[in-house]
């Protein structure tokens, strides 16, 4: 959308961070965590933020933020928008930042969404082309947005690996506790993610657990205050998703977290966003 174009020149002088959200297993809540962190960054930290997901994920992100149940991709909200349209641009010409901007949807404030793919636009493209498209989209997005967040989930394709390699931070989402962390650590080691890129995010977090964040930072080697954060489980957030009012609920990040319906959730998500937004600085230390 052209609204973002007005902040392009100002954003070019600011720190840019590409953050990929991944998980060692399904059912952890990777998209749940990314949406909360993105809303915190855009609404509380006032950073322009673009949300997107790799093509194989379809439109799962849209389902999370939708204000109503959408029966098909023909909904007017998605016409001439998203990755499918950018794929068509790729087939005819070189992708540019303005193309990404025009295919994005403003979710309020500085939070934007690049809708996913229905799969049709990718027909006839080989994997090399798909990789090239995604890398170009992400790089072009940096012309407009301070933060670019990509939901990779459990995908382990060559496309996912290349995206992780070009990122500034890889947010590994997992469960708190010994078993959860072992899976997160093993995943990071197996995928050969550079240590300075890794950020451990414990999703659906319960602060009452013995394995709270402070204890885990002491127990587990490699987990520090700088490279770890939490997104607590929130009944209010889950209810909002179920009732198709996610964006309205997450608008609570604009105010004081202590005055919201779930202070712990909002406060911890903001802290997580602050750390991830500084990922480039952490890598240079």
mmCIF file of C-alpha atoms in Angstrom:
data_model
loop_
_atom_site.group_PDB
_atom_site.id
_atom_site.type_symbol
_atom_site.label_atom_id
_atom_site.label_comp_id
_atom_site.label_asym_id
_atom_site.label_seq_id
_atom_site.Cartn_x
_atom_site.Cartn_y
_atom_site.Cartn_z
ATOM 1 C CA UNK A 1 0.000 0.000 0.000
ATOM 2 C CA UNK A 2 1.251 3.494 -0.783
ATOM 3 C CA UNK A 3 0.874 4.587 2.850
ATOM 4 C CA UNK A 4 4.209 2.942 3.560
ATOM 5 C CA UNK A 5 5.940 4.860 0.778
ATOM 6 C CA UNK A 6 5.826 8.033 2.841
ATOM 7 C CA UNK A 7 8.072 6.527 5.502
ATOM 8 C CA UNK A 8 10.548 4.952 3.051
ATOM 9 C CA UNK A 9 13.189 7.687 3.155
ATOM 10 C CA UNK A 10 13.053 7.955 6.944
ATOM 11 C CA UNK A 11 13.323 4.178 7.363
ATOM 12 C CA UNK A 12 16.394 4.019 5.123
ATOM 13 C CA UNK A 13 18.341 5.754 7.899
ATOM 14 C CA UNK A 14 17.189 3.292 10.561
ATOM 15 C CA UNK A 15 18.445 -0.122 11.589
ATOM 16 C CA UNK A 16 16.888 -2.862 9.467
ATOM 17 C CA UNK A 17 16.397 -6.398 10.757
ATOM 18 C CA UNK A 18 15.208 -9.529 8.919
ATOM 19 C CA UNK A 19 13.794 -12.035 11.419
ATOM 20 C CA UNK A 20 12.799 -15.596 10.550
ATOM 21 C CA UNK A 21 10.483 -17.567 12.865
ATOM 22 C CA UNK A 22 11.038 -21.339 12.872
ATOM 23 C CA UNK A 23 10.165 -24.285 15.086
ATOM 24 C CA UNK A 24 11.577 -27.810 15.548
ATOM 25 C CA UNK A 25 8.065 -29.298 15.620
ATOM 26 C CA UNK A 26 4.441 -28.542 14.797
ATOM 27 C CA UNK A 27 1.916 -27.331 17.353
ATOM 28 C CA UNK A 28 4.297 -24.997 19.196
ATOM 29 C CA UNK A 29 2.554 -21.797 18.124
ATOM 30 C CA UNK A 30 5.144 -20.204 15.838
ATOM 31 C CA UNK A 31 2.609 -17.996 14.053
ATOM 32 C CA UNK A 32 0.958 -17.146 17.407
ATOM 33 C CA UNK A 33 4.328 -15.900 18.700
ATOM 34 C CA UNK A 34 5.332 -14.027 15.540
ATOM 35 C CA UNK A 35 2.022 -12.166 15.395
ATOM 36 C CA UNK A 36 2.343 -11.057 19.022
ATOM 37 C CA UNK A 37 5.968 -9.944 18.633
ATOM 38 C CA UNK A 38 5.213 -8.093 15.389
ATOM 39 C CA UNK A 39 2.263 -6.248 16.926
ATOM 40 C CA UNK A 40 4.407 -5.309 19.927
ATOM 41 C CA UNK A 41 7.159 -3.974 17.652
ATOM 42 C CA UNK A 42 4.793 -1.998 15.426
ATOM 43 C CA UNK A 43 2.373 -0.638 18.004
ATOM 44 C CA UNK A 44 4.508 -0.282 21.139
ATOM 45 C CA UNK A 45 8.014 0.280 19.740
ATOM 46 C CA UNK A 46 6.631 2.198 16.727
ATOM 47 C CA UNK A 47 8.728 0.287 14.189
ATOM 48 C CA UNK A 48 7.418 -0.355 10.691
ATOM 49 C CA UNK A 49 6.994 -4.106 10.361
ATOM 50 C CA UNK A 50 6.071 -6.407 7.474
ATOM 51 C CA UNK A 51 4.688 -9.882 8.145
ATOM 52 C CA UNK A 52 4.868 -12.674 5.590
ATOM 53 C CA UNK A 53 5.227 -16.436 5.291
ATOM 54 C CA UNK A 54 6.894 -18.806 2.868
ATOM 55 C CA UNK A 55 4.653 -19.992 -0.013
ATOM 56 C CA UNK A 56 4.270 -23.545 1.307
ATOM 57 C CA UNK A 57 2.440 -22.157 4.339
ATOM 58 C CA UNK A 58 -0.454 -21.015 2.146
ATOM 59 C CA UNK A 59 -2.603 -18.439 3.973
ATOM 60 C CA UNK A 60 -2.330 -19.615 7.579
ATOM 61 C CA UNK A 61 -1.239 -16.167 8.725
ATOM 62 C CA UNK A 62 -4.314 -14.575 7.156
ATOM 63 C CA UNK A 63 -6.548 -17.019 9.027
ATOM 64 C CA UNK A 64 -5.020 -15.864 12.301
ATOM 65 C CA UNK A 65 -5.640 -12.169 11.720
ATOM 66 C CA UNK A 66 -8.894 -12.340 9.751
ATOM 67 C CA UNK A 67 -11.865 -10.408 11.137
ATOM 68 C CA UNK A 68 -14.235 -12.982 9.679
ATOM 69 C CA UNK A 69 -14.129 -16.505 8.309
ATOM 70 C CA UNK A 70 -13.000 -16.353 4.691
ATOM 71 C CA UNK A 71 -14.245 -19.177 2.550
ATOM 72 C CA UNK A 72 -11.877 -18.643 -0.400
ATOM 73 C CA UNK A 73 -8.895 -16.687 -1.693
ATOM 74 C CA UNK A 74 -11.255 -14.720 -3.953
ATOM 75 C CA UNK A 75 -12.133 -12.426 -1.048
ATOM 76 C CA UNK A 76 -11.737 -8.776 -2.195
ATOM 77 C CA UNK A 77 -9.184 -8.159 0.570
ATOM 78 C CA UNK A 78 -6.659 -10.354 -1.247
ATOM 79 C CA UNK A 79 -7.300 -9.423 -4.870
ATOM 80 C CA UNK A 80 -4.161 -8.068 -6.578
ATOM 81 C CA UNK A 81 -2.305 -8.462 -3.302
ATOM 82 C CA UNK A 82 0.366 -10.658 -1.798
ATOM 83 C CA UNK A 83 2.993 -13.132 -2.928
ATOM 84 C CA UNK A 84 0.914 -14.460 -5.836
ATOM 85 C CA UNK A 85 0.889 -11.019 -7.458
ATOM 86 C CA UNK A 86 4.633 -10.579 -6.834
ATOM 87 C CA UNK A 87 5.256 -13.928 -8.539
ATOM 88 C CA UNK A 88 3.487 -12.579 -11.618
ATOM 89 C CA UNK A 89 5.684 -9.460 -11.456
ATOM 90 C CA UNK A 90 8.733 -11.706 -11.198
ATOM 91 C CA UNK A 91 7.733 -13.541 -14.370
ATOM 92 C CA UNK A 92 7.489 -10.292 -16.325
ATOM 93 C CA UNK A 93 10.075 -7.959 -14.796
ATOM 94 C CA UNK A 94 12.451 -7.340 -11.940
ATOM 95 C CA UNK A 95 10.857 -7.037 -8.480
ATOM 96 C CA UNK A 96 11.170 -3.700 -6.690
ATOM 97 C CA UNK A 97 10.421 -2.313 -3.274
ATOM 98 C CA UNK A 98 7.408 -0.441 -4.612
ATOM 99 C CA UNK A 99 5.938 -3.748 -5.809
ATOM 100 C CA UNK A 100 6.159 -5.202 -2.295
ATOM 101 C CA UNK A 101 4.658 -2.042 -0.865
ATOM 102 C CA UNK A 102 1.727 -2.084 -3.304
ATOM 103 C CA UNK A 103 0.969 -5.739 -2.557
ATOM 104 C CA UNK A 104 0.895 -5.305 1.234
ATOM 105 C CA UNK A 105 -2.065 -4.645 3.505
ATOM 106 C CA UNK A 106 -1.943 -2.252 6.462
ATOM 107 C CA UNK A 107 -3.199 -3.905 9.648
ATOM 108 C CA UNK A 108 -3.157 -0.644 11.583
ATOM 109 C CA UNK A 109 -0.378 1.727 12.578
ATOM 110 C CA UNK A 110 2.982 0.493 11.303
ATOM 111 C CA UNK A 111 2.003 -3.169 10.997
ATOM 112 C CA UNK A 112 1.688 -4.593 7.473
ATOM 113 C CA UNK A 113 0.893 -7.990 5.987
ATOM 114 C CA UNK A 114 2.058 -9.474 2.696
ATOM 115 C CA UNK A 115 -0.666 -12.081 2.026
ATOM 116 C CA UNK A 116 0.399 -15.636 1.269
ATOM 117 C CA UNK A 117 -0.068 -17.686 -1.842
ATOM 118 C CA UNK A 118 -2.876 -19.822 -3.133
ATOM 119 C CA UNK A 119 -0.288 -21.828 -5.045
ATOM 120 C CA UNK A 120 -1.522 -21.101 -8.587
ATOM 121 C CA UNK A 121 0.960 -18.335 -9.355
ATOM 122 C CA UNK A 122 3.859 -20.666 -8.624
ATOM 123 C CA UNK A 123 2.842 -23.191 -11.278
ATOM 124 C CA UNK A 124 5.668 -23.706 -13.755
ATOM 125 C CA UNK A 125 8.361 -22.287 -11.476
ATOM 126 C CA UNK A 126 11.268 -24.474 -10.452
ATOM 127 C CA UNK A 127 12.727 -24.384 -6.945
ATOM 128 C CA UNK A 128 15.558 -22.084 -7.995
ATOM 129 C CA UNK A 129 13.020 -19.519 -9.220
ATOM 130 C CA UNK A 130 10.990 -19.839 -6.025
ATOM 131 C CA UNK A 131 14.114 -19.214 -3.950
ATOM 132 C CA UNK A 132 15.034 -16.223 -6.089
ATOM 133 C CA UNK A 133 11.547 -14.748 -5.720
ATOM 134 C CA UNK A 134 11.510 -15.022 -1.928
ATOM 135 C CA UNK A 135 14.995 -13.576 -1.513
ATOM 136 C CA UNK A 136 14.130 -10.647 -3.783
ATOM 137 C CA UNK A 137 10.881 -9.973 -1.931
ATOM 138 C CA UNK A 138 12.598 -9.939 1.461
ATOM 139 C CA UNK A 139 15.466 -7.734 0.285
ATOM 140 C CA UNK A 140 13.085 -5.344 -1.466
ATOM 141 C CA UNK A 141 10.922 -5.123 1.673
ATOM 142 C CA UNK A 142 13.865 -3.608 3.543
ATOM 143 C CA UNK A 143 13.509 -0.485 1.396
ATOM 144 C CA UNK A 144 10.268 0.253 3.278
ATOM 145 C CA UNK A 145 10.234 -1.586 6.574
ATOM 146 C CA UNK A 146 12.484 -1.581 9.623
ATOM 147 C CA UNK A 147 11.514 -5.134 10.515
ATOM 148 C CA UNK A 148 10.691 -7.943 8.086
ATOM 149 C CA UNK A 149 9.327 -11.057 9.823
ATOM 150 C CA UNK A 150 8.914 -14.322 7.941
ATOM 151 C CA UNK A 151 7.015 -17.339 9.274
ATOM 152 C CA UNK A 152 8.911 -20.446 8.171
ATOM 153 C CA UNK A 153 7.392 -22.792 10.760
ATOM 154 C CA UNK A 154 8.620 -26.381 10.445
ATOM 155 C CA UNK A 155 9.498 -26.092 6.744
ATOM 156 C CA UNK A 156 12.889 -27.614 5.862
ATOM 157 C CA UNK A 157 13.013 -26.983 2.116
ATOM 158 C CA UNK A 158 15.934 -25.432 0.272
ATOM 159 C CA UNK A 159 13.877 -22.222 0.104
ATOM 160 C CA UNK A 160 13.544 -22.157 3.905
ATOM 161 C CA UNK A 161 17.254 -22.818 4.394
ATOM 162 C CA UNK A 162 18.293 -20.019 2.035
ATOM 163 C CA UNK A 163 15.955 -17.580 3.772
ATOM 164 C CA UNK A 164 17.404 -18.473 7.169
ATOM 165 C CA UNK A 165 20.919 -17.985 5.848
ATOM 166 C CA UNK A 166 20.166 -14.448 4.652
ATOM 167 C CA UNK A 167 18.402 -13.418 7.865
ATOM 168 C CA UNK A 168 19.745 -11.235 10.654
ATOM 169 C CA UNK A 169 18.033 -13.302 13.333
ATOM 170 C CA UNK A 170 16.450 -16.754 13.496
ATOM 171 C CA UNK A 171 13.818 -16.914 16.206
ATOM 172 C CA UNK A 172 13.553 -20.567 17.225
ATOM 173 C CA UNK A 173 10.171 -21.103 18.907
ATOM 174 C CA UNK A 174 9.781 -24.011 21.319
ATOM 175 C CA UNK A 175 8.357 -25.190 24.625
ATOM 176 C CA UNK A 176 9.868 -24.254 27.955
ATOM 177 C CA UNK A 177 11.621 -26.954 29.953
ATOM 178 C CA UNK A 178 14.460 -29.405 29.338
ATOM 179 C CA UNK A 179 12.777 -31.404 26.569
ATOM 180 C CA UNK A 180 11.626 -28.317 24.704
ATOM 181 C CA UNK A 181 14.998 -26.618 24.865
ATOM 182 C CA UNK A 182 16.884 -29.764 23.782
ATOM 183 C CA UNK A 183 14.756 -29.859 20.622
ATOM 184 C CA UNK A 184 15.377 -26.157 19.967
ATOM 185 C CA UNK A 185 19.122 -26.510 20.521
ATOM 186 C CA UNK A 186 19.333 -29.670 18.377
ATOM 187 C CA UNK A 187 17.411 -27.952 15.570
ATOM 188 C CA UNK A 188 19.746 -24.927 15.570
ATOM 189 C CA UNK A 189 22.800 -27.204 15.526
ATOM 190 C CA UNK A 190 21.410 -29.471 12.797
ATOM 191 C CA UNK A 191 20.551 -26.552 10.513
ATOM 192 C CA UNK A 192 23.967 -24.975 11.219
ATOM 193 C CA UNK A 193 22.461 -21.631 12.198
ATOM 194 C CA UNK A 194 25.174 -19.162 13.218
ATOM 195 C CA UNK A 195 25.168 -18.827 17.004
ATOM 196 C CA UNK A 196 24.991 -15.034 16.899
ATOM 197 C CA UNK A 197 21.765 -15.232 14.861
ATOM 198 C CA UNK A 198 19.848 -17.508 17.219
ATOM 199 C CA UNK A 199 17.102 -16.157 19.452
ATOM 200 C CA UNK A 200 15.270 -18.640 21.672
ATOM 201 C CA UNK A 201 11.590 -17.824 22.080
ATOM 202 C CA UNK A 202 9.591 -19.947 24.497
ATOM 203 C CA UNK A 203 6.004 -19.905 23.279
ATOM 204 C CA UNK A 204 2.819 -20.648 25.203
ATOM 205 C CA UNK A 205 4.943 -19.821 28.218
ATOM 206 C CA UNK A 206 3.807 -20.326 31.819
ATOM 207 C CA UNK A 207 5.662 -17.998 34.237
ATOM 208 C CA UNK A 208 4.650 -20.172 37.232
ATOM 209 C CA UNK A 209 6.729 -23.095 35.945
ATOM 210 C CA UNK A 210 10.015 -24.043 37.591
ATOM 211 C CA UNK A 211 11.473 -23.601 34.127
ATOM 212 C CA UNK A 212 10.757 -19.883 33.955
ATOM 213 C CA UNK A 213 12.940 -17.720 31.731
ATOM 214 C CA UNK A 214 15.373 -16.631 34.431
ATOM 215 C CA UNK A 215 15.945 -20.208 35.589
ATOM 216 C CA UNK A 216 16.374 -21.461 32.022
ATOM 217 C CA UNK A 217 19.007 -18.796 31.427
ATOM 218 C CA UNK A 218 20.922 -20.267 34.367
ATOM 219 C CA UNK A 219 20.291 -23.938 33.608
ATOM 220 C CA UNK A 220 20.895 -24.110 29.851
ATOM 221 C CA UNK A 221 24.232 -23.262 28.298
ATOM 222 C CA UNK A 222 23.830 -20.865 25.409
ATOM 223 C CA UNK A 223 20.666 -19.198 26.708
ATOM 224 C CA UNK A 224 21.226 -15.628 27.886
ATOM 225 C CA UNK A 225 19.173 -12.566 28.708
ATOM 226 C CA UNK A 226 20.089 -11.094 25.315
ATOM 227 C CA UNK A 227 19.176 -14.085 23.125
ATOM 228 C CA UNK A 228 15.996 -15.365 24.738
ATOM 229 C CA UNK A 229 12.452 -14.235 25.393
ATOM 230 C CA UNK A 230 8.948 -15.513 25.986
ATOM 231 C CA UNK A 231 5.407 -15.134 24.674
ATOM 232 C CA UNK A 232 3.125 -16.321 27.487
ATOM 233 C CA UNK A 233 0.017 -18.334 26.821
ATOM 234 C CA UNK A 234 -2.951 -15.985 26.993
ATOM 235 C CA UNK A 235 -6.566 -17.070 27.219
ATOM 236 C CA UNK A 236 -7.613 -13.602 26.067
ATOM 237 C CA UNK A 237 -5.399 -13.862 22.970
ATOM 238 C CA UNK A 238 -6.653 -17.364 22.130
ATOM 239 C CA UNK A 239 -10.262 -16.204 22.532
ATOM 240 C CA UNK A 240 -9.591 -13.253 20.231
ATOM 241 C CA UNK A 241 -8.193 -15.572 17.544
ATOM 242 C CA UNK A 242 -11.196 -17.887 17.867
ATOM 243 C CA UNK A 243 -13.609 -14.935 17.627
ATOM 244 C CA UNK A 244 -11.808 -13.376 14.612
ATOM 245 C CA UNK A 245 -10.777 -10.231 16.495
ATOM 246 C CA UNK A 246 -7.021 -10.794 16.761
ATOM 247 C CA UNK A 247 -6.001 -7.387 15.426
ATOM 248 C CA UNK A 248 -8.364 -5.567 17.771
ATOM 249 C CA UNK A 249 -6.972 -7.476 20.731
ATOM 250 C CA UNK A 250 -3.353 -6.834 19.741
ATOM 251 C CA UNK A 251 -4.050 -3.102 19.437
ATOM 252 C CA UNK A 252 -3.595 -3.210 23.217
ATOM 253 C CA UNK A 253 0.144 -2.949 22.574
ATOM 254 C CA UNK A 254 -0.330 0.755 21.863
ATOM 255 C CA UNK A 255 -0.849 1.543 25.536
ATOM 256 C CA UNK A 256 0.721 0.645 28.861
ATOM 257 C CA UNK A 257 0.943 -3.165 29.141
ATOM 258 C CA UNK A 258 0.000 -2.938 32.816
ATOM 259 C CA UNK A 259 -3.380 -1.454 31.893
ATOM 260 C CA UNK A 260 -4.350 -4.234 29.468
ATOM 261 C CA UNK A 261 -6.531 -7.302 29.960
ATOM 262 C CA UNK A 262 -3.413 -9.504 30.234
ATOM 263 C CA UNK A 263 -0.429 -7.466 31.530
ATOM 264 C CA UNK A 264 1.998 -10.404 31.659
ATOM 265 C CA UNK A 265 1.363 -11.370 28.036
ATOM 266 C CA UNK A 266 1.681 -7.828 26.700
ATOM 267 C CA UNK A 267 4.738 -6.961 28.829
ATOM 268 C CA UNK A 268 6.696 -10.090 27.920
ATOM 269 C CA UNK A 269 5.868 -9.828 24.203
ATOM 270 C CA UNK A 270 7.135 -6.226 24.193
ATOM 271 C CA UNK A 271 10.375 -7.307 25.885
ATOM 272 C CA UNK A 272 10.789 -10.051 23.289
ATOM 273 C CA UNK A 273 10.244 -7.541 20.463
ATOM 274 C CA UNK A 274 12.821 -5.138 21.940
ATOM 275 C CA UNK A 275 15.502 -7.838 21.967
ATOM 276 C CA UNK A 276 14.768 -9.033 18.432
ATOM 277 C CA UNK A 277 14.753 -5.470 17.101
ATOM 278 C CA UNK A 278 18.339 -5.164 18.358
ATOM 279 C CA UNK A 279 19.513 -8.393 16.698
ATOM 280 C CA UNK A 280 21.926 -6.583 14.373
ATOM 281 C CA UNK A 281 23.603 -4.855 17.316
ATOM 282 C CA UNK A 282 23.897 -8.162 19.198
ATOM 283 C CA UNK A 283 25.626 -9.762 16.210
ATOM 284 C CA UNK A 284 28.257 -7.000 16.125
ATOM 285 C CA UNK A 285 29.170 -7.354 19.814
#
